[in-house]
Amino acid sequence: MKSFKIGDCEFDLIPIIKGLVSEKDKVIQALDSKTYDATAVALGAEDITAISKRDEIEGEFESSDLDTVYSGLLTQFGNIDMPDPAFTTLIDICKDRDIPVIPLDMTDEEYTQLYCETVSTVEFLREKRLIKKALKNKFDTSSPESFVTEWDALVNHLGGYAKMSKYREEYMAGQIKDIANYRKNVLLLIEYERVSGVMGSVGE
């Protein structure tokens, strides 16, 4: 966990390996060991609502072909689940304890608009080829962190995807700076591969 301050606001940041069930233990430990006046996660507002009310929503969690391949490769590090166990655990605990959960990411509408503006038709079609390459690629499996770093680099080989990742990092950094204006003690949950970019944009 990384701790830092912006003004009078103290932040604790947990980088998580998205999908890995064991990552939820980090969230439980953090929320049990310290009192936060809010939490913030690398999700959009609609995603937080959907997870919070998932027992009321019929149907299974939808995932892209890339997400399916990622999940399959990640199983070598332990059990996996979707929606992400770390995010769902945090949202469930915060709901029980009446702790606000603030979205760090874009809304669905903003994300869709950015995708259409950033990812070309050619790159969208190349995604299938990227999946085949991922299945043949020899990733560094010495740790989950090494794996997700190499996976992210492979996906962001497509220029549009790299631009989207950078924009997300800058957007989340802006949200963190904004949170610092009205909160005092916040737990942040961001996927491991985006943390460096987010923190760079925050200025830490």
mmCIF file with all atom_site columns, C-alpha atoms in Angstrom:
data_model
loop_
_atom_site.group_PDB
_atom_site.id
_atom_site.type_symbol
_atom_site.label_atom_id
_atom_site.label_alt_id
_atom_site.label_comp_id
_atom_site.label_asym_id
_atom_site.label_entity_id
_atom_site.label_seq_id
_atom_site.pdbx_PDB_ins_code
_atom_site.Cartn_x
_atom_site.Cartn_y
_atom_site.Cartn_z
_atom_site.occupancy
_atom_site.B_iso_or_equiv
_atom_site.pdbx_formal_charge
_atom_site.auth_seq_id
_atom_site.auth_comp_id
_atom_site.auth_asym_id
_atom_site.auth_atom_id
_atom_site.pdbx_PDB_model_num
ATOM 1   C CA . MET A 1 1   ? 0.000   0.000   0.000   1.00 0.00 ? 1   MET A CA 1
ATOM 2   C CA . LYS A 1 2   ? 1.258   3.483   -0.927  1.00 0.00 ? 2   LYS A CA 1
ATOM 3   C CA . SER A 1 3   ? 0.396   6.481   1.231   1.00 0.00 ? 3   SER A CA 1
ATOM 4   C CA . PHE A 1 4   ? 0.601   10.127  0.182   1.00 0.00 ? 4   PHE A CA 1
ATOM 5   C CA . LYS A 1 5   ? -0.963  13.513  0.883   1.00 0.00 ? 5   LYS A CA 1
ATOM 6   C CA . ILE A 1 6   ? -2.505  16.204  -1.285  1.00 0.00 ? 6   ILE A CA 1
ATOM 7   C CA . GLY A 1 7   ? -3.081  19.294  0.787   1.00 0.00 ? 7   GLY A CA 1
ATOM 8   C CA . ASP A 1 8   ? -4.800  18.219  3.989   1.00 0.00 ? 8   ASP A CA 1
ATOM 9   C CA . CYS A 1 9   ? -6.104  14.947  2.545   1.00 0.00 ? 9   CYS A CA 1
ATOM 10  C CA . GLU A 1 10  ? -4.354  11.660  3.300   1.00 0.00 ? 10  GLU A CA 1
ATOM 11  C CA . PHE A 1 11  ? -4.597  8.860   0.739   1.00 0.00 ? 11  PHE A CA 1
ATOM 12  C CA . ASP A 1 12  ? -3.826  5.153   1.053   1.00 0.00 ? 12  ASP A CA 1
ATOM 13  C CA . LEU A 1 13  ? -3.534  3.471   -2.344  1.00 0.00 ? 13  LEU A CA 1
ATOM 14  C CA . ILE A 1 14  ? -3.886  -0.268  -2.941  1.00 0.00 ? 14  ILE A CA 1
ATOM 15  C CA . PRO A 1 15  ? -2.733  -1.448  -6.385  1.00 0.00 ? 15  PRO A CA 1
ATOM 16  C CA . ILE A 1 16  ? -4.772  -4.557  -7.216  1.00 0.00 ? 16  ILE A CA 1
ATOM 17  C CA . ILE A 1 17  ? -4.438  -7.367  -9.730  1.00 0.00 ? 17  ILE A CA 1
ATOM 18  C CA . LYS A 1 18  ? -7.826  -7.189  -11.376 1.00 0.00 ? 18  LYS A CA 1
ATOM 19  C CA . GLY A 1 19  ? -9.726  -10.469 -11.248 1.00 0.00 ? 19  GLY A CA 1
ATOM 20  C CA . LEU A 1 20  ? -7.566  -12.268 -8.690  1.00 0.00 ? 20  LEU A CA 1
ATOM 21  C CA . VAL A 1 21  ? -9.711  -13.412 -5.752  1.00 0.00 ? 21  VAL A CA 1
ATOM 22  C CA . SER A 1 22  ? -6.895  -13.243 -3.206  1.00 0.00 ? 22  SER A CA 1
ATOM 23  C CA . GLU A 1 23  ? -6.592  -9.468  -3.760  1.00 0.00 ? 23  GLU A CA 1
ATOM 24  C CA . LYS A 1 24  ? -9.749  -8.896  -1.723  1.00 0.00 ? 24  LYS A CA 1
ATOM 25  C CA . ASP A 1 25  ? -7.745  -9.732  1.426   1.00 0.00 ? 25  ASP A CA 1
ATOM 26  C CA . LYS A 1 26  ? -5.815  -6.471  0.969   1.00 0.00 ? 26  LYS A CA 1
ATOM 27  C CA . VAL A 1 27  ? -9.072  -4.554  0.964   1.00 0.00 ? 27  VAL A CA 1
ATOM 28  C CA . ILE A 1 28  ? -10.444 -6.305  4.049   1.00 0.00 ? 28  ILE A CA 1
ATOM 29  C CA . GLN A 1 29  ? -7.202  -5.716  5.955   1.00 0.00 ? 29  GLN A CA 1
ATOM 30  C CA . ALA A 1 30  ? -7.099  -2.033  5.024   1.00 0.00 ? 30  ALA A CA 1
ATOM 31  C CA . LEU A 1 31  ? -10.733 -1.350  5.964   1.00 0.00 ? 31  LEU A CA 1
ATOM 32  C CA . ASP A 1 32  ? -10.405 -3.269  9.246   1.00 0.00 ? 32  ASP A CA 1
ATOM 33  C CA . SER A 1 33  ? -7.193  -1.559  10.308  1.00 0.00 ? 33  SER A CA 1
ATOM 34  C CA . LYS A 1 34  ? -8.106  2.072   9.672   1.00 0.00 ? 34  LYS A CA 1
ATOM 35  C CA . THR A 1 35  ? -11.152 4.326   9.521   1.00 0.00 ? 35  THR A CA 1
ATOM 36  C CA . TYR A 1 36  ? -11.694 6.182   6.231   1.00 0.00 ? 36  TYR A CA 1
ATOM 37  C CA . ASP A 1 37  ? -14.216 8.905   5.591   1.00 0.00 ? 37  ASP A CA 1
ATOM 38  C CA . ALA A 1 38  ? -14.454 7.732   1.963   1.00 0.00 ? 38  ALA A CA 1
ATOM 39  C CA . THR A 1 39  ? -13.072 5.289   -0.573  1.00 0.00 ? 39  THR A CA 1
ATOM 40  C CA . ALA A 1 40  ? -12.514 5.725   -4.300  1.00 0.00 ? 40  ALA A CA 1
ATOM 41  C CA . VAL A 1 41  ? -12.216 3.040   -6.967  1.00 0.00 ? 41  VAL A CA 1
ATOM 42  C CA . ALA A 1 42  ? -11.110 2.850   -10.602 1.00 0.00 ? 42  ALA A CA 1
ATOM 43  C CA . LEU A 1 43  ? -14.681 2.351   -11.793 1.00 0.00 ? 43  LEU A CA 1
ATOM 44  C CA . GLY A 1 44  ? -17.376 4.533   -13.297 1.00 0.00 ? 44  GLY A CA 1
ATOM 45  C CA . ALA A 1 45  ? -20.507 5.491   -11.372 1.00 0.00 ? 45  ALA A CA 1
ATOM 46  C CA . GLU A 1 46  ? -22.658 2.966   -13.262 1.00 0.00 ? 46  GLU A CA 1
ATOM 47  C CA . ASP A 1 47  ? -20.224 0.145   -12.480 1.00 0.00 ? 47  ASP A CA 1
ATOM 48  C CA . ILE A 1 48  ? -20.338 0.921   -8.763  1.00 0.00 ? 48  ILE A CA 1
ATOM 49  C CA . THR A 1 49  ? -24.135 0.912   -8.811  1.00 0.00 ? 49  THR A CA 1
ATOM 50  C CA . ALA A 1 50  ? -24.253 -2.342  -10.788 1.00 0.00 ? 50  ALA A CA 1
ATOM 51  C CA . ILE A 1 51  ? -21.902 -4.093  -8.349  1.00 0.00 ? 51  ILE A CA 1
ATOM 52  C CA . SER A 1 52  ? -23.773 -2.730  -5.353  1.00 0.00 ? 52  SER A CA 1
ATOM 53  C CA . LYS A 1 53  ? -27.069 -4.049  -6.728  1.00 0.00 ? 53  LYS A CA 1
ATOM 54  C CA . ARG A 1 54  ? -25.758 -7.125  -8.530  1.00 0.00 ? 54  ARG A CA 1
ATOM 55  C CA . ASP A 1 55  ? -28.041 -9.476  -6.579  1.00 0.00 ? 55  ASP A CA 1
ATOM 56  C CA . GLU A 1 56  ? -31.007 -7.642  -8.068  1.00 0.00 ? 56  GLU A CA 1
ATOM 57  C CA . ILE A 1 57  ? -29.724 -7.791  -11.648 1.00 0.00 ? 57  ILE A CA 1
ATOM 58  C CA . GLU A 1 58  ? -30.446 -10.859 -13.762 1.00 0.00 ? 58  GLU A CA 1
ATOM 59  C CA . GLY A 1 59  ? -27.859 -12.298 -16.129 1.00 0.00 ? 59  GLY A CA 1
ATOM 60  C CA . GLU A 1 60  ? -24.131 -12.922 -15.934 1.00 0.00 ? 60  GLU A CA 1
ATOM 61  C CA . PHE A 1 61  ? -21.297 -10.435 -15.964 1.00 0.00 ? 61  PHE A CA 1
ATOM 62  C CA . GLU A 1 62  ? -20.356 -9.679  -19.575 1.00 0.00 ? 62  GLU A CA 1
ATOM 63  C CA . SER A 1 63  ? -16.718 -9.748  -20.591 1.00 0.00 ? 63  SER A CA 1
ATOM 64  C CA . SER A 1 64  ? -14.868 -9.105  -23.835 1.00 0.00 ? 64  SER A CA 1
ATOM 65  C CA . ASP A 1 65  ? -12.799 -11.725 -25.631 1.00 0.00 ? 65  ASP A CA 1
ATOM 66  C CA . LEU A 1 66  ? -9.644  -9.993  -24.388 1.00 0.00 ? 66  LEU A CA 1
ATOM 67  C CA . ASP A 1 67  ? -10.903 -10.127 -20.802 1.00 0.00 ? 67  ASP A CA 1
ATOM 68  C CA . THR A 1 68  ? -11.677 -13.832 -21.203 1.00 0.00 ? 68  THR A CA 1
ATOM 69  C CA . VAL A 1 69  ? -8.131  -14.596 -22.383 1.00 0.00 ? 69  VAL A CA 1
ATOM 70  C CA . TYR A 1 70  ? -6.673  -12.417 -19.609 1.00 0.00 ? 70  TYR A CA 1
ATOM 71  C CA . SER A 1 71  ? -8.722  -14.267 -16.990 1.00 0.00 ? 71  SER A CA 1
ATOM 72  C CA . GLY A 1 72  ? -7.666  -17.632 -18.352 1.00 0.00 ? 72  GLY A CA 1
ATOM 73  C CA . LEU A 1 73  ? -3.969  -16.735 -18.180 1.00 0.00 ? 73  LEU A CA 1
ATOM 74  C CA . LEU A 1 74  ? -4.362  -15.206 -14.710 1.00 0.00 ? 74  LEU A CA 1
ATOM 75  C CA . THR A 1 75  ? -5.616  -18.505 -13.231 1.00 0.00 ? 75  THR A CA 1
ATOM 76  C CA . GLN A 1 76  ? -2.021  -19.652 -12.836 1.00 0.00 ? 76  GLN A CA 1
ATOM 77  C CA . PHE A 1 77  ? -1.782  -17.252 -9.878  1.00 0.00 ? 77  PHE A CA 1
ATOM 78  C CA . GLY A 1 78  ? -4.949  -18.398 -8.121  1.00 0.00 ? 78  GLY A CA 1
ATOM 79  C CA . ASN A 1 79  ? -8.723  -18.322 -8.365  1.00 0.00 ? 79  ASN A CA 1
ATOM 80  C CA . ILE A 1 80  ? -10.259 -15.542 -10.425 1.00 0.00 ? 80  ILE A CA 1
ATOM 81  C CA . ASP A 1 81  ? -13.715 -14.047 -10.587 1.00 0.00 ? 81  ASP A CA 1
ATOM 82  C CA . MET A 1 82  ? -15.658 -11.282 -12.307 1.00 0.00 ? 82  MET A CA 1
ATOM 83  C CA . PRO A 1 83  ? -16.747 -8.663  -11.462 1.00 0.00 ? 83  PRO A CA 1
ATOM 84  C CA . ASP A 1 84  ? -13.456 -8.015  -9.765  1.00 0.00 ? 84  ASP A CA 1
ATOM 85  C CA . PRO A 1 85  ? -13.336 -9.454  -6.202  1.00 0.00 ? 85  PRO A CA 1
ATOM 86  C CA . ALA A 1 86  ? -11.335 -6.569  -4.730  1.00 0.00 ? 86  ALA A CA 1
ATOM 87  C CA . PHE A 1 87  ? -13.775 -3.975  -6.058  1.00 0.00 ? 87  PHE A CA 1
ATOM 88  C CA . THR A 1 88  ? -16.858 -5.967  -5.050  1.00 0.00 ? 88  THR A CA 1
ATOM 89  C CA . THR A 1 89  ? -15.467 -6.579  -1.554  1.00 0.00 ? 89  THR A CA 1
ATOM 90  C CA . LEU A 1 90  ? -14.756 -2.893  -1.032  1.00 0.00 ? 90  LEU A CA 1
ATOM 91  C CA . ILE A 1 91  ? -18.185 -1.846  -2.304  1.00 0.00 ? 91  ILE A CA 1
ATOM 92  C CA . ASP A 1 92  ? -19.969 -4.451  -0.161  1.00 0.00 ? 92  ASP A CA 1
ATOM 93  C CA . ILE A 1 93  ? -18.095 -3.504  3.023   1.00 0.00 ? 93  ILE A CA 1
ATOM 94  C CA . CYS A 1 94  ? -18.553 0.212   2.415   1.00 0.00 ? 94  CYS A CA 1
ATOM 95  C CA . LYS A 1 95  ? -22.258 -0.324  1.843   1.00 0.00 ? 95  LYS A CA 1
ATOM 96  C CA . ASP A 1 96  ? -22.552 -2.139  5.191   1.00 0.00 ? 96  ASP A CA 1
ATOM 97  C CA . ARG A 1 97  ? -20.509 0.503   7.014   1.00 0.00 ? 97  ARG A CA 1
ATOM 98  C CA . ASP A 1 98  ? -22.062 3.490   5.257   1.00 0.00 ? 98  ASP A CA 1
ATOM 99  C CA . ILE A 1 99  ? -18.724 4.644   3.797   1.00 0.00 ? 99  ILE A CA 1
ATOM 100 C CA . PRO A 1 100 ? -19.032 6.619   0.533   1.00 0.00 ? 100 PRO A CA 1
ATOM 101 C CA . VAL A 1 101 ? -17.535 4.990   -2.600  1.00 0.00 ? 101 VAL A CA 1
ATOM 102 C CA . ILE A 1 102 ? -16.409 7.605   -5.116  1.00 0.00 ? 102 ILE A CA 1
ATOM 103 C CA . PRO A 1 103 ? -15.963 6.717   -8.820  1.00 0.00 ? 103 PRO A CA 1
ATOM 104 C CA . LEU A 1 104 ? -12.529 7.586   -10.204 1.00 0.00 ? 104 LEU A CA 1
ATOM 105 C CA . ASP A 1 105 ? -13.265 6.523   -13.775 1.00 0.00 ? 105 ASP A CA 1
ATOM 106 C CA . MET A 1 106 ? -15.434 7.893   -16.564 1.00 0.00 ? 106 MET A CA 1
ATOM 107 C CA . THR A 1 107 ? -19.156 7.313   -16.965 1.00 0.00 ? 107 THR A CA 1
ATOM 108 C CA . ASP A 1 108 ? -20.280 4.749   -19.542 1.00 0.00 ? 108 ASP A CA 1
ATOM 109 C CA . GLU A 1 109 ? -21.238 7.545   -21.935 1.00 0.00 ? 109 GLU A CA 1
ATOM 110 C CA . GLU A 1 110 ? -17.870 9.270   -21.598 1.00 0.00 ? 110 GLU A CA 1
ATOM 111 C CA . TYR A 1 111 ? -16.018 5.974   -22.054 1.00 0.00 ? 111 TYR A CA 1
ATOM 112 C CA . THR A 1 112 ? -18.009 5.038   -25.157 1.00 0.00 ? 112 THR A CA 1
ATOM 113 C CA . GLN A 1 113 ? -17.422 8.436   -26.709 1.00 0.00 ? 113 GLN A CA 1
ATOM 114 C CA . LEU A 1 114 ? -13.692 8.252   -25.977 1.00 0.00 ? 114 LEU A CA 1
ATOM 115 C CA . TYR A 1 115 ? -13.496 4.728   -27.429 1.00 0.00 ? 115 TYR A CA 1
ATOM 116 C CA . CYS A 1 116 ? -15.208 5.797   -30.654 1.00 0.00 ? 116 CYS A CA 1
ATOM 117 C CA . GLU A 1 117 ? -12.905 8.815   -30.966 1.00 0.00 ? 117 GLU A CA 1
ATOM 118 C CA . THR A 1 118 ? -9.687  6.977   -30.091 1.00 0.00 ? 118 THR A CA 1
ATOM 119 C CA . VAL A 1 119 ? -9.814  3.369   -31.316 1.00 0.00 ? 119 VAL A CA 1
ATOM 120 C CA . SER A 1 120 ? -9.918  3.100   -35.103 1.00 0.00 ? 120 SER A CA 1
ATOM 121 C CA . THR A 1 121 ? -11.923 0.504   -36.991 1.00 0.00 ? 121 THR A CA 1
ATOM 122 C CA . VAL A 1 122 ? -8.671  -1.117  -38.090 1.00 0.00 ? 122 VAL A CA 1
ATOM 123 C CA . GLU A 1 123 ? -7.479  -1.414  -34.482 1.00 0.00 ? 123 GLU A CA 1
ATOM 124 C CA . PHE A 1 124 ? -10.819 -2.855  -33.428 1.00 0.00 ? 124 PHE A CA 1
ATOM 125 C CA . LEU A 1 125 ? -10.499 -5.522  -36.109 1.00 0.00 ? 125 LEU A CA 1
ATOM 126 C CA . ARG A 1 126 ? -6.894  -6.208  -35.077 1.00 0.00 ? 126 ARG A CA 1
ATOM 127 C CA . GLU A 1 127 ? -8.116  -7.126  -31.595 1.00 0.00 ? 127 GLU A CA 1
ATOM 128 C CA . LYS A 1 128 ? -8.808  -10.671 -32.819 1.00 0.00 ? 128 LYS A CA 1
ATOM 129 C CA . ARG A 1 129 ? -5.222  -10.958 -34.019 1.00 0.00 ? 129 ARG A CA 1
ATOM 130 C CA . LEU A 1 130 ? -4.053  -9.594  -30.681 1.00 0.00 ? 130 LEU A CA 1
ATOM 131 C CA . ILE A 1 131 ? -5.952  -12.360 -28.880 1.00 0.00 ? 131 ILE A CA 1
ATOM 132 C CA . LYS A 1 132 ? -4.189  -15.012 -30.956 1.00 0.00 ? 132 LYS A CA 1
ATOM 133 C CA . LYS A 1 133 ? -0.842  -13.373 -30.212 1.00 0.00 ? 133 LYS A CA 1
ATOM 134 C CA . ALA A 1 134 ? -1.625  -13.310 -26.485 1.00 0.00 ? 134 ALA A CA 1
ATOM 135 C CA . LEU A 1 135 ? -2.392  -17.031 -26.479 1.00 0.00 ? 135 LEU A CA 1
ATOM 136 C CA . LYS A 1 136 ? 0.997   -17.760 -28.065 1.00 0.00 ? 136 LYS A CA 1
ATOM 137 C CA . ASN A 1 137 ? 2.999   -15.217 -26.072 1.00 0.00 ? 137 ASN A CA 1
ATOM 138 C CA . LYS A 1 138 ? 5.362   -16.315 -23.288 1.00 0.00 ? 138 LYS A CA 1
ATOM 139 C CA . PHE A 1 139 ? 4.589   -13.875 -20.482 1.00 0.00 ? 139 PHE A CA 1
ATOM 140 C CA . ASP A 1 140 ? 6.757   -13.294 -17.433 1.00 0.00 ? 140 ASP A CA 1
ATOM 141 C CA . THR A 1 141 ? 4.917   -15.376 -14.826 1.00 0.00 ? 141 THR A CA 1
ATOM 142 C CA . SER A 1 142 ? 7.329   -14.801 -11.943 1.00 0.00 ? 142 SER A CA 1
ATOM 143 C CA . SER A 1 143 ? 4.590   -12.746 -10.265 1.00 0.00 ? 143 SER A CA 1
ATOM 144 C CA . PRO A 1 144 ? 1.070   -11.491 -11.016 1.00 0.00 ? 144 PRO A CA 1
ATOM 145 C CA . GLU A 1 145 ? 2.480   -7.967  -11.238 1.00 0.00 ? 145 GLU A CA 1
ATOM 146 C CA . SER A 1 146 ? 5.000   -8.987  -13.917 1.00 0.00 ? 146 SER A CA 1
ATOM 147 C CA . PHE A 1 147 ? 2.303   -10.752 -15.879 1.00 0.00 ? 147 PHE A CA 1
ATOM 148 C CA . VAL A 1 148 ? -0.200  -7.859  -15.872 1.00 0.00 ? 148 VAL A CA 1
ATOM 149 C CA . THR A 1 149 ? 2.555   -5.404  -16.804 1.00 0.00 ? 149 THR A CA 1
ATOM 150 C CA . GLU A 1 150 ? 3.463   -7.442  -19.884 1.00 0.00 ? 150 GLU A CA 1
ATOM 151 C CA . TRP A 1 151 ? -0.198  -8.068  -20.702 1.00 0.00 ? 151 TRP A CA 1
ATOM 152 C CA . ASP A 1 152 ? -0.893  -4.334  -20.553 1.00 0.00 ? 152 ASP A CA 1
ATOM 153 C CA . ALA A 1 153 ? 2.070   -3.603  -22.811 1.00 0.00 ? 153 ALA A CA 1
ATOM 154 C CA . LEU A 1 154 ? 0.779   -6.138  -25.346 1.00 0.00 ? 154 LEU A CA 1
ATOM 155 C CA . VAL A 1 155 ? -2.724  -4.652  -25.404 1.00 0.00 ? 155 VAL A CA 1
ATOM 156 C CA . ASN A 1 156 ? -1.406  -1.093  -25.573 1.00 0.00 ? 156 ASN A CA 1
ATOM 157 C CA . HIS A 1 157 ? 0.694   -2.011  -28.598 1.00 0.00 ? 157 HIS A CA 1
ATOM 158 C CA . LEU A 1 158 ? -2.414  -0.830  -30.431 1.00 0.00 ? 158 LEU A CA 1
ATOM 159 C CA . GLY A 1 159 ? -2.074  2.960   -30.423 1.00 0.00 ? 159 GLY A CA 1
ATOM 160 C CA . GLY A 1 160 ? -5.736  3.674   -29.728 1.00 0.00 ? 160 GLY A CA 1
ATOM 161 C CA . TYR A 1 161 ? -5.752  1.457   -26.660 1.00 0.00 ? 161 TYR A CA 1
ATOM 162 C CA . ALA A 1 162 ? -2.581  3.137   -25.372 1.00 0.00 ? 162 ALA A CA 1
ATOM 163 C CA . LYS A 1 163 ? -4.194  6.567   -25.772 1.00 0.00 ? 163 LYS A CA 1
ATOM 164 C CA . MET A 1 164 ? -7.256  5.374   -23.875 1.00 0.00 ? 164 MET A CA 1
ATOM 165 C CA . SER A 1 165 ? -5.123  4.041   -21.034 1.00 0.00 ? 165 SER A CA 1
ATOM 166 C CA . LYS A 1 166 ? -3.237  7.337   -20.781 1.00 0.00 ? 166 LYS A CA 1
ATOM 167 C CA . TYR A 1 167 ? -6.477  9.327   -20.816 1.00 0.00 ? 167 TYR A CA 1
ATOM 168 C CA . ARG A 1 168 ? -7.944  7.117   -18.066 1.00 0.00 ? 168 ARG A CA 1
ATOM 169 C CA . GLU A 1 169 ? -4.842  7.665   -15.937 1.00 0.00 ? 169 GLU A CA 1
ATOM 170 C CA . GLU A 1 170 ? -5.035  11.427  -16.363 1.00 0.00 ? 170 GLU A CA 1
ATOM 171 C CA . TYR A 1 171 ? -8.777  11.412  -15.698 1.00 0.00 ? 171 TYR A CA 1
ATOM 172 C CA . MET A 1 172 ? -8.407  9.400   -12.480 1.00 0.00 ? 172 MET A CA 1
ATOM 173 C CA . ALA A 1 173 ? -5.550  11.647  -11.335 1.00 0.00 ? 173 ALA A CA 1
ATOM 174 C CA . GLY A 1 174 ? -7.840  14.637  -11.822 1.00 0.00 ? 174 GLY A CA 1
ATOM 175 C CA . GLN A 1 175 ? -10.543 12.957  -9.744  1.00 0.00 ? 175 GLN A CA 1
ATOM 176 C CA . ILE A 1 176 ? -8.056  12.256  -6.940  1.00 0.00 ? 176 ILE A CA 1
ATOM 177 C CA . LYS A 1 177 ? -6.968  15.902  -6.888  1.00 0.00 ? 177 LYS A CA 1
ATOM 178 C CA . ASP A 1 178 ? -10.605 16.948  -6.732  1.00 0.00 ? 178 ASP A CA 1
ATOM 179 C CA . ILE A 1 179 ? -11.341 14.541  -3.860  1.00 0.00 ? 179 ILE A CA 1
ATOM 180 C CA . ALA A 1 180 ? -8.487  16.132  -1.900  1.00 0.00 ? 180 ALA A CA 1
ATOM 181 C CA . ASN A 1 181 ? -10.489 19.368  -1.802  1.00 0.00 ? 181 ASN A CA 1
ATOM 182 C CA . TYR A 1 182 ? -13.336 17.933  0.260   1.00 0.00 ? 182 TYR A CA 1
ATOM 183 C CA . ARG A 1 183 ? -12.114 14.742  1.993   1.00 0.00 ? 183 ARG A CA 1
ATOM 184 C CA . LYS A 1 184 ? -9.566  14.105  4.730   1.00 0.00 ? 184 LYS A CA 1
ATOM 185 C CA . ASN A 1 185 ? -8.817  10.369  4.683   1.00 0.00 ? 185 ASN A CA 1
ATOM 186 C CA . VAL A 1 186 ? -9.422  8.216   1.602   1.00 0.00 ? 186 VAL A CA 1
ATOM 187 C CA . LEU A 1 187 ? -8.654  4.642   0.526   1.00 0.00 ? 187 LEU A CA 1
ATOM 188 C CA . LEU A 1 188 ? -7.950  4.297   -3.216  1.00 0.00 ? 188 LEU A CA 1
ATOM 189 C CA . LEU A 1 189 ? -8.282  1.100   -5.237  1.00 0.00 ? 189 LEU A CA 1
ATOM 190 C CA . ILE A 1 190 ? -6.702  1.110   -8.721  1.00 0.00 ? 190 ILE A CA 1
ATOM 191 C CA . GLU A 1 191 ? -5.578  -1.725  -10.969 1.00 0.00 ? 191 GLU A CA 1
ATOM 192 C CA . TYR A 1 192 ? -1.818  -2.310  -10.708 1.00 0.00 ? 192 TYR A CA 1
ATOM 193 C CA . GLU A 1 193 ? -0.949  -1.497  -14.322 1.00 0.00 ? 193 GLU A CA 1
ATOM 194 C CA . ARG A 1 194 ? -2.549  1.982   -14.139 1.00 0.00 ? 194 ARG A CA 1
ATOM 195 C CA . VAL A 1 195 ? -1.025  3.070   -10.821 1.00 0.00 ? 195 VAL A CA 1
ATOM 196 C CA . SER A 1 196 ? 2.271   4.384   -12.169 1.00 0.00 ? 196 SER A CA 1
ATOM 197 C CA . GLY A 1 197 ? 0.562   6.546   -14.786 1.00 0.00 ? 197 GLY A CA 1
ATOM 198 C CA . VAL A 1 198 ? -2.036  7.830   -12.338 1.00 0.00 ? 198 VAL A CA 1
ATOM 199 C CA . MET A 1 199 ? 0.554   8.740   -9.738  1.00 0.00 ? 199 MET A CA 1
ATOM 200 C CA . GLY A 1 200 ? 2.695   10.407  -12.369 1.00 0.00 ? 200 GLY A CA 1
ATOM 201 C CA . SER A 1 201 ? -0.242  12.591  -13.351 1.00 0.00 ? 201 SER A CA 1
ATOM 202 C CA . VAL A 1 202 ? -1.057  13.317  -9.710  1.00 0.00 ? 202 VAL A CA 1
ATOM 203 C CA . GLY A 1 203 ? 2.532   14.478  -9.281  1.00 0.00 ? 203 GLY A CA 1
ATOM 204 C CA . GLU A 1 204 ? 3.690   11.868  -6.770  1.00 0.00 ? 204 GLU A CA 1
#
